[in-house]
Amino acid sequence: MQSNRVPTLRFATLLLAMLPALAQADIDIKPSLSSTIYAYGIKNQTVEADKGMAYEVLPELDLSFRGSWLTTSLNLQSQSLVFDDAQRDNENLFSYRWSGSGSFLNEALDLQAGARQSNRTASDSTARYQDEISATGDLAKVESQFASLSFSHDRFDWAMMDFGLNAVRTKSDQSISVFDDQTGEQVSLENTSLAGNFGLKTRDRNRKFFWGIEGNATKTERDVRESQYNRRAQGVIGVPFFWRVSMIATGSVESNSNVEGATSVFSQYRNHHSVGGGLEWKITDRSWWNITYNKVNNAKESKEYIGTSFELAPSRRTKLSGSLDKRFFGRTAQAKGTYSLKHLRMELSVSDTVGSLLGFNDGDMESSLFVCPPGVTPGLDSCFQPPTASYIPGQGERLYNMTNPASDLSEFLVVRRNVSYLLGYDFNRLKLSSRIGQRKDQLIERNAVREDKFVNVSANWQLNARNSLTLSADYSDLIYQVDGKDSFGEMTGIVQSVSLSLNREINKDLSANANLKRINVDYRSDSRDYQENRAWVGIEYKF
């Protein structure tokens, strides 16, 4: 029989090697307990009035670890809900969020991993206004895990190299899609996404001769429908022309797996090739802009188009980069911009991505506009604006999450076009946060489009040292189109909500809050109209 001593000795050796790092690390443990009483009145198309009260007990534990090369944090929540109405059953919901990162080789190699579990309604149309208090059916349990590796090498005088690997697994015990069946298909789903990228380019774009090549590949494995892969590569070469202008040549190639049922809208779905040339202007040592004339070649047709890309840094406070090109689904745009002052921050993001709706389920977007200390509920009243744009969150701190509109828990493949503008202001006693955006999902396996325009605004006023007032408003306009026509009228409409919160810090360990909220849902079909008034008071104790 084989002995277990060798693995045990190896494990012990590993622990001994980690002891110096553990001894120098900072560990924070922050438990808390909160209790809340809710009173609500809901008006929908049911005959019986939906009024009642709910009682919540929420123990929470925040753990954070920060060493010289390793950082990790864990949040655990166990939510117990007791209802006194006939429409809802008592609930016990568990959720967690874990993330960790390690840095090696003088921060050239970065490893990240994480996992989370949350509970929500399966349909995006109800998830945007119903939560664990107002939902009458069973909530879907959504789990996700991810791991990533990235390496960046900029030590060469002539070139920079980077590559990365990423894996994400998402699982839900319920699923539903309006494009399959309006009554929904309540089956569990599991999707896995694997991705890799590589880049190699000259270190300085201001050289007389410059070049660059980059590529990426993704594979989406689906539970019910067939898997899909996407491979893409592009390159650029530049030579001097006159003054600060260079002549450039560009090329790109993209291929996809043959997914059954791909619509005619994606006529170039399988293969997409383009070549082009143009001029690039070196505006300053840190800014450039080019325009290219390109030709798309595929088995069916050839088309010409104009493309552009740019990187602008007019000052230390302002950065803007982006491109306008073509991919297999048509025009594609990418942009990322930041503007930073002492008290005012702005971010602009434009992106086009391909994946499954379940893979896109993560409903939060991390924003660097505000940072939340460990052991607090994320919100304007408890988070702060970092002192610099390059601020790195400290031990247990995390970036403030701006909630995205939810997606259906289904595994349809979509091309997601996302535009988002964020603004954050923090001065004296006033904090402001706003987000204006548009998200458009174009289904690959259906001739259907789902478009969402949304606005989120929050303001917090610090009344005095112990009291603060927060006002929030959300607006969302949802449209469904099938075969170029507005469809699913009962799912198309406007969702509005406004809330007011008063928070009081009784002492350093004990705090209380009082809240009011109004939700109004106005769909084209009266059968789905929804109104809710909610009031609640809560208390939280930090041990």
PDB file of C-alpha atoms in Angstrom, residues 99-222:
ATOM      1  CA  SER A  99     -12.197  37.033  -4.415  1.00  0.00           C
ATOM      2  CA  GLY A 100      -8.447  36.614  -4.266  1.00  0.00           C
ATOM      3  CA  SER A 101      -5.422  37.807  -6.194  1.00  0.00           C
ATOM      4  CA  GLY A 102      -1.707  37.098  -6.163  1.00  0.00           C
ATOM      5  CA  SER A 103       1.134  39.023  -7.762  1.00  0.00           C
ATOM      6  CA  PHE A 104       4.471  37.506  -8.774  1.00  0.00           C
ATOM      7  CA  LEU A 105       7.638  38.314 -10.745  1.00  0.00           C
ATOM      8  CA  ASN A 106       7.675  41.973  -9.695  1.00  0.00           C
ATOM      9  CA  GLU A 107       3.961  42.301 -10.491  1.00  0.00           C
ATOM     10  CA  ALA A 108       4.448  41.022 -14.055  1.00  0.00           C
ATOM     11  CA  LEU A 109       2.346  37.906 -13.358  1.00  0.00           C
ATOM     12  CA  ASP A 110      -1.112  38.279 -11.819  1.00  0.00           C
ATOM     13  CA  LEU A 111      -3.423  35.471 -10.689  1.00  0.00           C
ATOM     14  CA  GLN A 112      -7.044  36.063  -9.743  1.00  0.00           C
ATOM     15  CA  ALA A 113      -9.854  33.781  -8.615  1.00  0.00           C
ATOM     16  CA  GLY A 114     -13.314  34.244  -7.189  1.00  0.00           C
ATOM     17  CA  ALA A 115     -16.720  32.749  -6.512  1.00  0.00           C
ATOM     18  CA  ARG A 116     -20.142  34.081  -5.648  1.00  0.00           C
ATOM     19  CA  GLN A 117     -23.702  32.918  -4.998  1.00  0.00           C
ATOM     20  CA  SER A 118     -26.818  35.075  -5.185  1.00  0.00           C
ATOM     21  CA  ASN A 119     -30.594  34.721  -5.408  1.00  0.00           C
ATOM     22  CA  ARG A 120     -32.891  36.449  -7.933  1.00  0.00           C
ATOM     23  CA  THR A 121     -35.950  35.887 -10.110  1.00  0.00           C
ATOM     24  CA  ALA A 122     -35.203  34.009 -13.338  1.00  0.00           C
ATOM     25  CA  SER A 123     -36.852  36.526 -15.699  1.00  0.00           C
ATOM     26  CA  ASP A 124     -35.117  39.806 -16.414  1.00  0.00           C
ATOM     27  CA  SER A 125     -38.486  41.565 -16.744  1.00  0.00           C
ATOM     28  CA  THR A 126     -39.287  40.905 -13.069  1.00  0.00           C
ATOM     29  CA  ALA A 127     -35.718  40.872 -11.697  1.00  0.00           C
ATOM     30  CA  ARG A 128     -35.430  44.590 -12.361  1.00  0.00           C
ATOM     31  CA  TYR A 129     -38.165  45.455  -9.831  1.00  0.00           C
ATOM     32  CA  GLN A 130     -38.814  42.367  -7.657  1.00  0.00           C
ATOM     33  CA  ASP A 131     -36.437  41.142  -4.970  1.00  0.00           C
ATOM     34  CA  GLU A 132     -36.528  38.582  -2.174  1.00  0.00           C
ATOM     35  CA  ILE A 133     -39.153  40.656  -0.328  1.00  0.00           C
ATOM     36  CA  SER A 134     -41.679  41.163  -3.137  1.00  0.00           C
ATOM     37  CA  ALA A 135     -41.199  37.983  -5.234  1.00  0.00           C
ATOM     38  CA  THR A 136     -43.961  35.426  -4.733  1.00  0.00           C
ATOM     39  CA  GLY A 137     -42.289  32.410  -6.407  1.00  0.00           C
ATOM     40  CA  ASP A 138     -39.139  30.472  -5.715  1.00  0.00           C
ATOM     41  CA  LEU A 139     -35.983  32.468  -6.384  1.00  0.00           C
ATOM     42  CA  ALA A 140     -33.270  31.117  -8.643  1.00  0.00           C
ATOM     43  CA  LYS A 141     -29.933  30.314  -7.031  1.00  0.00           C
ATOM     44  CA  VAL A 142     -27.125  31.533  -9.291  1.00  0.00           C
ATOM     45  CA  GLU A 143     -23.533  30.418  -8.704  1.00  0.00           C
ATOM     46  CA  SER A 144     -20.426  31.524 -10.539  1.00  0.00           C
ATOM     47  CA  GLN A 145     -16.700  30.865 -10.257  1.00  0.00           C
ATOM     48  CA  PHE A 146     -13.832  32.384 -12.186  1.00  0.00           C
ATOM     49  CA  ALA A 147     -10.059  32.145 -12.455  1.00  0.00           C
ATOM     50  CA  SER A 148      -7.676  34.224 -14.544  1.00  0.00           C
ATOM     51  CA  LEU A 149      -3.979  34.538 -15.254  1.00  0.00           C
ATOM     52  CA  SER A 150      -2.346  37.545 -16.894  1.00  0.00           C
ATOM     53  CA  PHE A 151       1.272  38.238 -17.752  1.00  0.00           C
ATOM     54  CA  SER A 152       2.712  41.534 -18.967  1.00  0.00           C
ATOM     55  CA  HIS A 153       6.337  42.109 -19.943  1.00  0.00           C
ATOM     56  CA  ASP A 154       7.549  45.619 -20.765  1.00  0.00           C
ATOM     57  CA  ARG A 155      11.233  45.284 -19.922  1.00  0.00           C
ATOM     58  CA  PHE A 156      12.391  45.164 -23.558  1.00  0.00           C
ATOM     59  CA  ASP A 157      13.435  48.438 -25.193  1.00  0.00           C
ATOM     60  CA  TRP A 158      11.812  47.453 -28.485  1.00  0.00           C
ATOM     61  CA  ALA A 159       8.603  45.573 -27.624  1.00  0.00           C
ATOM     62  CA  MET A 160       5.875  44.866 -25.094  1.00  0.00           C
ATOM     63  CA  MET A 161       4.243  41.479 -24.620  1.00  0.00           C
ATOM     64  CA  ASP A 162       1.166  40.347 -22.721  1.00  0.00           C
ATOM     65  CA  PHE A 163      -1.048  37.302 -22.593  1.00  0.00           C
ATOM     66  CA  GLY A 164      -3.915  36.089 -20.454  1.00  0.00           C
ATOM     67  CA  LEU A 165      -6.142  33.108 -19.708  1.00  0.00           C
ATOM     68  CA  ASN A 166      -9.620  33.275 -18.201  1.00  0.00           C
ATOM     69  CA  ALA A 167     -12.229  30.687 -17.175  1.00  0.00           C
ATOM     70  CA  VAL A 168     -15.762  31.379 -15.906  1.00  0.00           C
ATOM     71  CA  ARG A 169     -18.432  28.886 -14.849  1.00  0.00           C
ATOM     72  CA  THR A 170     -22.027  29.986 -14.207  1.00  0.00           C
ATOM     73  CA  LYS A 171     -24.824  27.764 -12.921  1.00  0.00           C
ATOM     74  CA  SER A 172     -28.496  28.431 -12.206  1.00  0.00           C
ATOM     75  CA  ASP A 173     -31.106  26.050 -10.807  1.00  0.00           C
ATOM     76  CA  GLN A 174     -33.799  27.838 -12.874  1.00  0.00           C
ATOM     77  CA  SER A 175     -33.926  29.219 -16.406  1.00  0.00           C
ATOM     78  CA  ILE A 176     -36.343  31.176 -18.546  1.00  0.00           C
ATOM     79  CA  SER A 177     -36.369  33.013 -21.868  1.00  0.00           C
ATOM     80  CA  VAL A 178     -39.148  35.048 -23.420  1.00  0.00           C
ATOM     81  CA  PHE A 179     -37.864  34.055 -26.868  1.00  0.00           C
ATOM     82  CA  ASP A 180     -38.444  30.353 -26.162  1.00  0.00           C
ATOM     83  CA  ASP A 181     -41.711  30.304 -24.291  1.00  0.00           C
ATOM     84  CA  GLN A 182     -43.402  33.113 -22.417  1.00  0.00           C
ATOM     85  CA  THR A 183     -44.349  30.696 -19.670  1.00  0.00           C
ATOM     86  CA  GLY A 184     -40.673  29.859 -19.214  1.00  0.00           C
ATOM     87  CA  GLU A 185     -38.692  26.622 -19.142  1.00  0.00           C
ATOM     88  CA  GLN A 186     -37.795  25.971 -15.523  1.00  0.00           C
ATOM     89  CA  VAL A 187     -34.730  23.763 -15.932  1.00  0.00           C
ATOM     90  CA  SER A 188     -31.269  24.136 -14.459  1.00  0.00           C
ATOM     91  CA  LEU A 189     -28.446  25.375 -16.693  1.00  0.00           C
ATOM     92  CA  GLU A 190     -24.679  25.475 -16.527  1.00  0.00           C
ATOM     93  CA  ASN A 191     -22.434  27.430 -18.906  1.00  0.00           C
ATOM     94  CA  THR A 192     -18.643  27.604 -19.048  1.00  0.00           C
ATOM     95  CA  SER A 193     -16.585  30.220 -20.857  1.00  0.00           C
ATOM     96  CA  LEU A 194     -12.879  29.753 -21.653  1.00  0.00           C
ATOM     97  CA  ALA A 195     -10.853  32.609 -23.121  1.00  0.00           C
ATOM     98  CA  GLY A 196      -7.271  33.435 -24.017  1.00  0.00           C
ATOM     99  CA  ASN A 197      -5.548  36.502 -25.437  1.00  0.00           C
ATOM    100  CA  PHE A 198      -2.098  37.440 -26.663  1.00  0.00           C
ATOM    101  CA  GLY A 199      -0.458  40.716 -27.713  1.00  0.00           C
ATOM    102  CA  LEU A 200       2.959  41.762 -28.987  1.00  0.00           C
ATOM    103  CA  LYS A 201       3.761  45.279 -30.152  1.00  0.00           C
ATOM    104  CA  THR A 202       6.473  47.910 -30.295  1.00  0.00           C
ATOM    105  CA  ARG A 203       7.051  49.660 -27.004  1.00  0.00           C
ATOM    106  CA  ASP A 204       6.669  53.164 -28.447  1.00  0.00           C
ATOM    107  CA  ARG A 205       4.145  54.030 -31.156  1.00  0.00           C
ATOM    108  CA  ASN A 206       6.161  57.180 -31.914  1.00  0.00           C
ATOM    109  CA  ARG A 207       8.993  55.179 -33.463  1.00  0.00           C
ATOM    110  CA  LYS A 208       9.568  55.650 -37.169  1.00  0.00           C
ATOM    111  CA  PHE A 209       8.681  51.998 -37.719  1.00  0.00           C
ATOM    112  CA  PHE A 210       6.084  50.375 -35.470  1.00  0.00           C
ATOM    113  CA  TRP A 211       4.035  47.211 -35.537  1.00  0.00           C
ATOM    114  CA  GLY A 212       1.621  45.218 -33.398  1.00  0.00           C
ATOM    115  CA  ILE A 213      -0.312  41.967 -33.403  1.00  0.00           C
ATOM    116  CA  GLU A 214      -2.972  40.694 -31.037  1.00  0.00           C
ATOM    117  CA  GLY A 215      -5.337  37.762 -30.937  1.00  0.00           C
ATOM    118  CA  ASN A 216      -7.966  36.191 -28.724  1.00  0.00           C
ATOM    119  CA  ALA A 217     -10.054  33.055 -28.627  1.00  0.00           C
ATOM    120  CA  THR A 218     -13.166  32.173 -26.622  1.00  0.00           C
ATOM    121  CA  LYS A 219     -15.229  29.030 -26.221  1.00  0.00           C
ATOM    122  CA  THR A 220     -18.685  28.983 -24.650  1.00  0.00           C
ATOM    123  CA  GLU A 221     -19.874  25.550 -23.525  1.00  0.00           C
ATOM    124  CA  ARG A 222     -23.633  25.359 -23.047  1.00  0.00           C
TER     125      ARG A 222
END
